[in-house]
CSV table of C-alpha atoms in Angstrom, one decimal:
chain,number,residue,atom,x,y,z
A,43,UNK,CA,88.3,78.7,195.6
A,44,UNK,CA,88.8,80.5,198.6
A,45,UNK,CA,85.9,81.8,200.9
A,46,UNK,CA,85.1,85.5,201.2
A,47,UNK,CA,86.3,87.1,203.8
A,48,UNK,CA,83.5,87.4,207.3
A,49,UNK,CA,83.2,90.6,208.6
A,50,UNK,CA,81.3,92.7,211.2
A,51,UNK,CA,78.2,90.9,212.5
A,52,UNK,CA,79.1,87.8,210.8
A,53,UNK,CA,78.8,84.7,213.0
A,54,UNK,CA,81.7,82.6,214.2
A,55,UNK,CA,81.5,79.4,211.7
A,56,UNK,CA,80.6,76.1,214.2
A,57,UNK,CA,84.0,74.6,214.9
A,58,UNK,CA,84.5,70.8,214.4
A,59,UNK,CA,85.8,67.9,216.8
A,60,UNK,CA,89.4,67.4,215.5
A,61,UNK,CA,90.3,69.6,212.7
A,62,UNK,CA,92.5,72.4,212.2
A,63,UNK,CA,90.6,76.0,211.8
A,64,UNK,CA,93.6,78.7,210.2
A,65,UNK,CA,91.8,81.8,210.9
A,66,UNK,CA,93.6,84.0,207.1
A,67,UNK,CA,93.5,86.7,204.9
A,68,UNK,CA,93.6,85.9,201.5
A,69,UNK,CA,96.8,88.5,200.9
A,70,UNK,CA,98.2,88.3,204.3
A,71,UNK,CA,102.0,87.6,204.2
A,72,UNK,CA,102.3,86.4,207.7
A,73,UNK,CA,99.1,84.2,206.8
A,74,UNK,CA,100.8,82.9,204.1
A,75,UNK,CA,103.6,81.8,205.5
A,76,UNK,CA,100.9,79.1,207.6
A,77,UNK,CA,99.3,78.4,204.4
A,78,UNK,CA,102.7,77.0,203.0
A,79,UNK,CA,103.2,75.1,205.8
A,80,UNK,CA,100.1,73.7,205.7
A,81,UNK,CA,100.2,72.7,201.9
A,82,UNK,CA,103.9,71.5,202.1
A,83,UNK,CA,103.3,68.8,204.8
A,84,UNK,CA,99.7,68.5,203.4
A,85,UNK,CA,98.0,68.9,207.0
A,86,UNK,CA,94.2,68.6,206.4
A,87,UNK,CA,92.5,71.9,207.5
A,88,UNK,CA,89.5,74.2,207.2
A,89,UNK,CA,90.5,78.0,206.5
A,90,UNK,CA,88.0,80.8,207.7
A,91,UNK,CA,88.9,84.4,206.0
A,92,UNK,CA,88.3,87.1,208.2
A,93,UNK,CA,87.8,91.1,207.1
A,94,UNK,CA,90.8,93.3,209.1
A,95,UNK,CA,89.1,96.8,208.6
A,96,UNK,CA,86.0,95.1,209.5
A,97,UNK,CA,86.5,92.8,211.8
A,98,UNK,CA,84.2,90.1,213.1
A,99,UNK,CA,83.2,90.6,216.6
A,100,UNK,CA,84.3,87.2,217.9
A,101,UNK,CA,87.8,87.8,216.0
A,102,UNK,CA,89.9,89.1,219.4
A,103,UNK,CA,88.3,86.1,221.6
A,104,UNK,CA,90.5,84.4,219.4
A,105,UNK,CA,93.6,86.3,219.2
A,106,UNK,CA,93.2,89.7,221.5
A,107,UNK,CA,95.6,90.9,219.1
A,108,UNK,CA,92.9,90.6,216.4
A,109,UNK,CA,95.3,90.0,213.3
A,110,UNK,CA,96.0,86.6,211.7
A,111,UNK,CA,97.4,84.2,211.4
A,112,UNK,CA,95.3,82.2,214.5
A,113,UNK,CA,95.3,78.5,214.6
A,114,UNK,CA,92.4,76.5,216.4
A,115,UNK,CA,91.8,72.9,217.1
A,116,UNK,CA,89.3,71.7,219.5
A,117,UNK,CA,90.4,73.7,223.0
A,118,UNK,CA,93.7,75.0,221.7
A,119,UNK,CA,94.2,78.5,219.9
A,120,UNK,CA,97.8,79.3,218.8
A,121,UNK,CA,98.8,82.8,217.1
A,122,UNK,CA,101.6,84.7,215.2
A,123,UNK,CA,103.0,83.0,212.0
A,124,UNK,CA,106.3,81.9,213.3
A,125,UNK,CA,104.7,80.3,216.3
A,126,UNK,CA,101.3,78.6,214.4
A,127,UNK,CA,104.5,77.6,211.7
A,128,UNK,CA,106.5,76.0,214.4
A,129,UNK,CA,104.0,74.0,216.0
A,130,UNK,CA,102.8,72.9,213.0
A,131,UNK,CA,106.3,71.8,212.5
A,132,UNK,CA,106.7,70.2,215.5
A,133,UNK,CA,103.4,68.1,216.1
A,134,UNK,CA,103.6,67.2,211.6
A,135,UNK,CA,106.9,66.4,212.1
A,136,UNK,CA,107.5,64.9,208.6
A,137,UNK,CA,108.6,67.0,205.7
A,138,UNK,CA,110.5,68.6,208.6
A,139,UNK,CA,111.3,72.2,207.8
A,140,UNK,CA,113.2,73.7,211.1
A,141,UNK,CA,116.8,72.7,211.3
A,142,UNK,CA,118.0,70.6,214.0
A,143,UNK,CA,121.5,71.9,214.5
A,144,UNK,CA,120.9,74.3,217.2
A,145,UNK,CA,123.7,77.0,215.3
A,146,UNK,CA,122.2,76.5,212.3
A,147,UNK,CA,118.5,77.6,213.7
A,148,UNK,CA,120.2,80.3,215.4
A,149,UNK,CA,121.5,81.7,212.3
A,150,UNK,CA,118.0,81.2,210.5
A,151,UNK,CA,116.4,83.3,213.5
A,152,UNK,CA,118.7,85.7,212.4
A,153,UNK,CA,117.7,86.2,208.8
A,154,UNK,CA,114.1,86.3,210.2
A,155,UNK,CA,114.6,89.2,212.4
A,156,UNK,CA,116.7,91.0,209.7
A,157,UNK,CA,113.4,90.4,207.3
A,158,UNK,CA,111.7,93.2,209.3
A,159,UNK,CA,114.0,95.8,207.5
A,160,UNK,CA,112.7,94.4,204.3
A,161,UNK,CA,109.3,94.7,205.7
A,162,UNK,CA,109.9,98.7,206.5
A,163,UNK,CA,111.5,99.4,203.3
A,164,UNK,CA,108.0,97.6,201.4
A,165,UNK,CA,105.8,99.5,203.7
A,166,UNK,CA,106.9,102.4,202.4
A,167,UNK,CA,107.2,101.9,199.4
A,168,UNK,CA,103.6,101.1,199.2
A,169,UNK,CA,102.6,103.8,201.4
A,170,UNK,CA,105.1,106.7,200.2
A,171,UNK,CA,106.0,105.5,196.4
A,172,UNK,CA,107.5,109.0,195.8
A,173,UNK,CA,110.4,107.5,198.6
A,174,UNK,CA,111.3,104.9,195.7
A,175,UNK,CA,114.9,106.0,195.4
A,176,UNK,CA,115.8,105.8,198.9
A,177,UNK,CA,114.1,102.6,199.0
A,178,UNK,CA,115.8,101.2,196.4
A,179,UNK,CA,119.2,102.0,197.4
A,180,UNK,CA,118.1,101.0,201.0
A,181,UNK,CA,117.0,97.1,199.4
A,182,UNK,CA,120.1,97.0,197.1
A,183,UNK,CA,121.9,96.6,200.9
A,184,UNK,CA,119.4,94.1,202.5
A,185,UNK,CA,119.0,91.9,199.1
A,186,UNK,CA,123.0,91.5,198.8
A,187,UNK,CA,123.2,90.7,202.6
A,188,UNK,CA,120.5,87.5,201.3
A,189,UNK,CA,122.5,87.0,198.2
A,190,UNK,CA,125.5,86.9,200.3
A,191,UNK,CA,124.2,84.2,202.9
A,192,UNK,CA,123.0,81.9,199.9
A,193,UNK,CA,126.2,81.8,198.1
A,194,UNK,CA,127.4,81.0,201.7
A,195,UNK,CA,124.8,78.2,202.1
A,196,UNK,CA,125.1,76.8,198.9
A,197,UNK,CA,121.7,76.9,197.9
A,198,UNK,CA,119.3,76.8,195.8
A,199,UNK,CA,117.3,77.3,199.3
A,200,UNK,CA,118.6,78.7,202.4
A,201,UNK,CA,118.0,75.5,203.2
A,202,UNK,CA,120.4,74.2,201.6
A,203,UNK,CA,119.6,71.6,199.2
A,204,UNK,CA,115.9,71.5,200.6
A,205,UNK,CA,113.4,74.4,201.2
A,206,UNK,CA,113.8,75.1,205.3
A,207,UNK,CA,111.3,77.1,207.6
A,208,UNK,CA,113.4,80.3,206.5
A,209,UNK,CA,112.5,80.0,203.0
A,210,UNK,CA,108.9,80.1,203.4
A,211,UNK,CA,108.9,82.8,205.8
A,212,UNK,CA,110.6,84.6,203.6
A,213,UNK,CA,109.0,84.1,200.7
A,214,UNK,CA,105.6,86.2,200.8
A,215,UNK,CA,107.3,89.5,201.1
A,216,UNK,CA,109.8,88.8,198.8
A,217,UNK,CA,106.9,87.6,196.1
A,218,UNK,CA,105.3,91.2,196.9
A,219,UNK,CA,108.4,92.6,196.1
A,220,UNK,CA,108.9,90.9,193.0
A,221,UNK,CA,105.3,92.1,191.5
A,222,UNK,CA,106.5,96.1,192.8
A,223,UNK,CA,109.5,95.4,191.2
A,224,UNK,CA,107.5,94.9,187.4
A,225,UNK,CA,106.8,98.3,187.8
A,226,UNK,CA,110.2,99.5,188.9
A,227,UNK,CA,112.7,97.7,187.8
A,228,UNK,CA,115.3,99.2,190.4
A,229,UNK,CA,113.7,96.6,192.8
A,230,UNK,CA,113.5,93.6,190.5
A,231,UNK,CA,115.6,90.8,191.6
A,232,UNK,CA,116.8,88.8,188.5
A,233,UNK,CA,120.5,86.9,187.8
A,234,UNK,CA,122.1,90.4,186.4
A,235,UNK,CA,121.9,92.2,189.4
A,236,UNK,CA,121.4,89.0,192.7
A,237,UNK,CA,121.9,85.7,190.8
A,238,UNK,CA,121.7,83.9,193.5
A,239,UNK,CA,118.4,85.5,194.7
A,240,UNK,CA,116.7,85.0,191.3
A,241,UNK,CA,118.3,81.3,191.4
A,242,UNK,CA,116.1,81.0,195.1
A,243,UNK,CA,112.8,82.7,193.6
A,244,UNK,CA,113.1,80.1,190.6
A,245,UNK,CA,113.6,77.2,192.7
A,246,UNK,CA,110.8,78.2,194.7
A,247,UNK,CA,108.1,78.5,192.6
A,248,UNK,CA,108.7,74.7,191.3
A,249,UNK,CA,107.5,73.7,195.0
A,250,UNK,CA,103.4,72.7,194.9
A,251,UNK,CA,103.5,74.5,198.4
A,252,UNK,CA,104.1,77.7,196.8
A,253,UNK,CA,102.3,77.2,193.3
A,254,UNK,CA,99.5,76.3,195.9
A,255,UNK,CA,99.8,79.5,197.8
A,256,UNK,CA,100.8,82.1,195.5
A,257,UNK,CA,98.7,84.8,193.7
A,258,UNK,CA,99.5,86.4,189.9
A,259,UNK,CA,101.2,89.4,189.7
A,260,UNK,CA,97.9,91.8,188.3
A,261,UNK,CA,95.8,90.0,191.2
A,262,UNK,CA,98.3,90.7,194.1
A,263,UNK,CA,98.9,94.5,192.8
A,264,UNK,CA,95.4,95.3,192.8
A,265,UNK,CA,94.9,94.1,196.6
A,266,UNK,CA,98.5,96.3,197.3
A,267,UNK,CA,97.1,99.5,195.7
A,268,UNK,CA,93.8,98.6,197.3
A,269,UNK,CA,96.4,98.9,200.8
A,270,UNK,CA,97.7,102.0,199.2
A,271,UNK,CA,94.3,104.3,198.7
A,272,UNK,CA,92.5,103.0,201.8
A,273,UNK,CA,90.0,100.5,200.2
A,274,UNK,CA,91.3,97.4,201.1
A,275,UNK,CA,89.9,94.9,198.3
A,276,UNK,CA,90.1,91.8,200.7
A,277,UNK,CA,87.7,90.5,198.4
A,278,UNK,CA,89.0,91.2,195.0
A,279,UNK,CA,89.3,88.0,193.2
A,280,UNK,CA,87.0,85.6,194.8
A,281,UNK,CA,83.6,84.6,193.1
């Protein structure tokens, strides 16, 4: 059961000699993305959830940033997902999950950056729900440009054969968008509309890294509507 999250005037937990600290939030996307990391090369770790509308004090020592995900062990602190993912690659090298063809990680830093119009397109959706038509049509574009590159690749991952870095960085947002999309179904990705897509979601969920990382539909729509009116539930769902 995950810890609650530490907020203002809540003291930094006492580190200890040799093990990972992931400095989260529960329904962080970009956290999440460590997380599966994490639990796919099964990399023994403490996690420390930390309140981002009330942030502990000592948060910005750690990352002056003061978002997550931050990784800490003994005198080095390492933040922003794609770099805590990648060095956690690198120094857990088996499992790999980054290419080694040089192309092929070029095209994979592609279909990152291209994520962040996905990212704008759920944003407002969230924020500005009355916008759902223009987002729709606006994701009917960036989901066939996916569907596209995985009939390309094969599949079932854009890995290939095997889940790849890509895959789980791409996989929070596209879970969020999946549990909007129960509510619209104009943003629902299933094998009538992106069969290939749907193919990828299925194939992911088998993996324990994701089954270990994910969070139900009702669960993960109460923290986003939580996002929407200003409350920001960080706690909603932990005992």
């Amino acid at each position: 059961m995950p810890e609650k999250h530490l907020r203002s005037g809540s003291a930094l937990p006492p580190l200890k000699a040799g093990v990972i600290r992931h400095y989260s939030m529960l329904y962080c996307p970009f956290a999440q993305r460590v997380r599966l990391v994490l639990a796919h090369k099964n990399i023994p770790h403490e996690t420390v959830n930390v309140h981002l509308k009330d942030k502990p004090e000592w948060l910005q020592q750690k990352n002056p940033q003061g978002t997550v995900p931050i990784l800490e062990l003994d005198d080095k602190i390492i933040y922003e997902s794609t770099s805590v993912s990648e060095y956690l690659d690198d120094v857990f090298p088996s499992n790999k999950l980054q290419p080694s063809d040089p192309y092929r990680k070029a095209q994979d830093r592609i279909l990152l950056e291209y994520l962040g119009k996905l990212g704008a397109s759920f944003y407002t959706l969230l924020l500005k729900p009355e916008e759902i038509e223009k987002v729709a049509e606006d994701l009917g574009k960036h989901f066939k440009y996916y569907e596209d590159t995985l009939v390309k690749r094969g599949g079932p991952y854009f890995g290939g054969k095997t889940p790849a870095m890509i895959d789980f960085y791409m996989w929070p947002l596209f879970e969020r968008f999946q549990a909007y999309g129960t509510r619209n179904k104009k943003i629902y990705i299933d094998k009538s509309n992106y069969p290939k897509l749907a193919e990828w979601l299925e194939a992911l969920k088998t993996l324990p890294a994701v089954q270990a990382t994910s969070t139900d539909t009702k669960t993960l729509l109460h923290f986003l509507d939580s996002v929407a009116d200003g409350t920001f539930d960080y706690d909603y769902g932990i005992n």
